Coordinates of C-alpha atoms in Angstrom, one line a residue:
X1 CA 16.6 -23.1 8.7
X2 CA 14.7 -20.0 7.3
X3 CA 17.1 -17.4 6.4
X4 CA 17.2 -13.7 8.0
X5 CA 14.9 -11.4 6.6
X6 CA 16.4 -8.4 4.8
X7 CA 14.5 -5.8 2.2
X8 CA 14.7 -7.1 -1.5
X9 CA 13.6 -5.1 -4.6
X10 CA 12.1 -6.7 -8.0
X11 CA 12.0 -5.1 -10.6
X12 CA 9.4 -6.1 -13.2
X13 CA 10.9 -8.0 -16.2
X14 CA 11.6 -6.5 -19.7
X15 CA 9.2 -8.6 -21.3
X16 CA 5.8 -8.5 -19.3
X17 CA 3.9 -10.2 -21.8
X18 CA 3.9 -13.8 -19.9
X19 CA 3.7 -12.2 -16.5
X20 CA 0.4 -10.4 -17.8
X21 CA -1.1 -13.6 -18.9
X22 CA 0.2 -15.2 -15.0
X23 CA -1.5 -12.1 -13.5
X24 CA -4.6 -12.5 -15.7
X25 CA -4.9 -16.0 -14.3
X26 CA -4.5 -15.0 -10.7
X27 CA -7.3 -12.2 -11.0
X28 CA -9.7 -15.0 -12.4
X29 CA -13.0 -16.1 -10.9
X30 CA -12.4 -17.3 -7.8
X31 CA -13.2 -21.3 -6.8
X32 CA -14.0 -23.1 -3.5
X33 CA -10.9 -24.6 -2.1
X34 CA -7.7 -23.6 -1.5
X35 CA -4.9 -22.6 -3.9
X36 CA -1.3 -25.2 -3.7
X37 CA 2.1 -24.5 -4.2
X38 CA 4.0 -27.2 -6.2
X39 CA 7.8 -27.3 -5.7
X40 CA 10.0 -28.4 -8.0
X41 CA 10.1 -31.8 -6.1
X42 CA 6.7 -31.8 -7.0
X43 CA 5.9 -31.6 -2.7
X44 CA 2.9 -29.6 -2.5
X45 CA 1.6 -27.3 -0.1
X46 CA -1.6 -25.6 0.6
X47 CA -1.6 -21.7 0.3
X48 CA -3.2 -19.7 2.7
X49 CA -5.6 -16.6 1.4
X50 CA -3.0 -14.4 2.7
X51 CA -0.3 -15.7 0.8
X52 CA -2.6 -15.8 -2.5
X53 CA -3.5 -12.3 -1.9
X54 CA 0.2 -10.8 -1.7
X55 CA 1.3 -13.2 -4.3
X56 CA -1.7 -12.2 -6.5
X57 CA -0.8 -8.3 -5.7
X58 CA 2.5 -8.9 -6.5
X59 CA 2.3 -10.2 -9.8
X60 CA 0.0 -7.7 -10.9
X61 CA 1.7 -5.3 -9.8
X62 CA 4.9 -6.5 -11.5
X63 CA 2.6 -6.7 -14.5
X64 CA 2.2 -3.2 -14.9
X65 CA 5.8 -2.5 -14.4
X66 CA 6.0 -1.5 -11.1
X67 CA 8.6 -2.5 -9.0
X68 CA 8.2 -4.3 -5.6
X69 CA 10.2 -3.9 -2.6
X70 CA 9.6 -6.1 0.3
X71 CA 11.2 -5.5 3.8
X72 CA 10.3 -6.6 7.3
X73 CA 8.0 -4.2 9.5
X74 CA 11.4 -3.7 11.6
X75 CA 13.7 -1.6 8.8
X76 CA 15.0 1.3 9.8
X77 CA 14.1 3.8 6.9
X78 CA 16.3 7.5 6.3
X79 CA 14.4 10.8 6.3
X80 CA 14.3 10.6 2.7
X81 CA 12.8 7.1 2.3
X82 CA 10.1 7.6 4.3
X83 CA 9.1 10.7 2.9
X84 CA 9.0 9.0 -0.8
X85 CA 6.4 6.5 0.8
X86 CA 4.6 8.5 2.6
X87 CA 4.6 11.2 -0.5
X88 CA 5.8 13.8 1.3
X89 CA 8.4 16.0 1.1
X90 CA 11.6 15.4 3.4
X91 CA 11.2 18.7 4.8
X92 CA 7.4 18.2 6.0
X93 CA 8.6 14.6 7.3
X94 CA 10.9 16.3 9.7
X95 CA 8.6 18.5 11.1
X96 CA 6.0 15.3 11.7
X97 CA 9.3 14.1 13.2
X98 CA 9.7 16.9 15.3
X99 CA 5.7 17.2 16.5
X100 CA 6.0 14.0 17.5
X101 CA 3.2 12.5 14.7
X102 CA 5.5 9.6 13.9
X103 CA 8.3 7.8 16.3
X104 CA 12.2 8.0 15.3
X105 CA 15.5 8.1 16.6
X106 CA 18.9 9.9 15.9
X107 CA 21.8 7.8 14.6
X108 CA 24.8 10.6 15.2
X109 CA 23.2 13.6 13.4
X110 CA 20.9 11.8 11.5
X111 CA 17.0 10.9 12.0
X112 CA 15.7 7.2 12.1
X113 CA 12.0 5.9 11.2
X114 CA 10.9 2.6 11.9
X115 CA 9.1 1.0 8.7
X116 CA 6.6 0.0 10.9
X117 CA 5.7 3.3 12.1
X118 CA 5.5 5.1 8.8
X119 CA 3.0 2.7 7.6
X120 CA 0.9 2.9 11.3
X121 CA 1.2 6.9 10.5
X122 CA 0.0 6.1 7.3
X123 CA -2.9 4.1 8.2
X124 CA -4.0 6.5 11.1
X125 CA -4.0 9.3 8.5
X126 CA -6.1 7.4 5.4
X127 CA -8.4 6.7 8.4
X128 CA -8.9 9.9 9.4
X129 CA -9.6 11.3 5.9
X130 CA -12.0 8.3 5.5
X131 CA -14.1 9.6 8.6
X132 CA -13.9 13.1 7.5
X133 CA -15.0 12.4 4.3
X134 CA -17.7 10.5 5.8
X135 CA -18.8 13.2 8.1
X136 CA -18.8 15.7 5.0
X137 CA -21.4 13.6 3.1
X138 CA -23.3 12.5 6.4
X139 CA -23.7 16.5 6.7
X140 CA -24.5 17.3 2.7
X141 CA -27.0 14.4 3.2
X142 CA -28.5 15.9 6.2
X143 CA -28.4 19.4 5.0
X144 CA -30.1 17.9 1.0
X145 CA -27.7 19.1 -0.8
X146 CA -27.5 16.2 -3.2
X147 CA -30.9 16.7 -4.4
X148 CA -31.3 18.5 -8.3
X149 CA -31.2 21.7 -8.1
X150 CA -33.9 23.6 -10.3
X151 CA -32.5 24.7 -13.5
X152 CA -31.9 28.8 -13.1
X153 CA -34.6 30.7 -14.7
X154 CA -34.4 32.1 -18.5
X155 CA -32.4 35.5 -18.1
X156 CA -33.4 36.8 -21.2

């Protein structure tokens, strides 16, 4: 029976030499088929692409030193967290709190965000810069400003 799922950290190991050259094989060429887990019963399953991916962005990740948290959609985050992963401060995160940009709720005195719906508001934002980046080079293309412009004249 699968266990309840609660946030875990890693932390990448001291010695990232061997995790490197794991990583490096990961990141290789891709081939046709699929990729298998082997327990250490020696049972064998089939990974799906999924899987691979997150398991191949963890290990690099880890790699590089970077530690990994992973936590189910559901966690209930403090003002504070949510801010660090949105890379915000905690005061600017309260007033998208209190705008209403991003769901939360009050334990006692204290604010709430769902996991979940920081990384929605997340998402929603990186999309909108995407399109408004787009419609900033859509325009400069319509308006040729990415042609050369002449070199200016000798002032001499």
């Amino acid at each position: 029976m699968p266990s309840a799922l609660h946030e875990r950290t890693v932390m990448p190991p001291d010695d990232l030499s061997s995790l490197s050259r794991f990583a490096n094989g990961l990141a290789g060429p891709s081939v046709p088929g699929r990729a298998r887990l082997i327990g250490p019963d020696g049972s064998e399953l089939d990974l799906p692409e999924e899987l691979y991916g997150l398991l191949r962005d963890v290990v690099t990740a880890l790699s590089q030193g970077v530690a990994i948290s992973i936590a189910p959609r559901h966690t209930m985050l403090t003002t504070q967290e949510a801010a660090d992963l949105l890379n915000i401060s905690r005061p600017t995160l309260v007033r998208l709190l209190t705008q209403g940009e991003i769901p939360h709720t009050m334990r006692g005195r204290h604010r709430r965000v769902l996991l979940r719906d920081v990384l929605d508001y997340q998402n929603q934002t990186r999309e909108e810069r995407r399109r408004a980046l787009d419609d900033m080079v859509a325009e400069a293309e319509d308006l040729d400003l990415y042609t050369a412009a002449r070199p200016p004249e000798d002032l001499r």
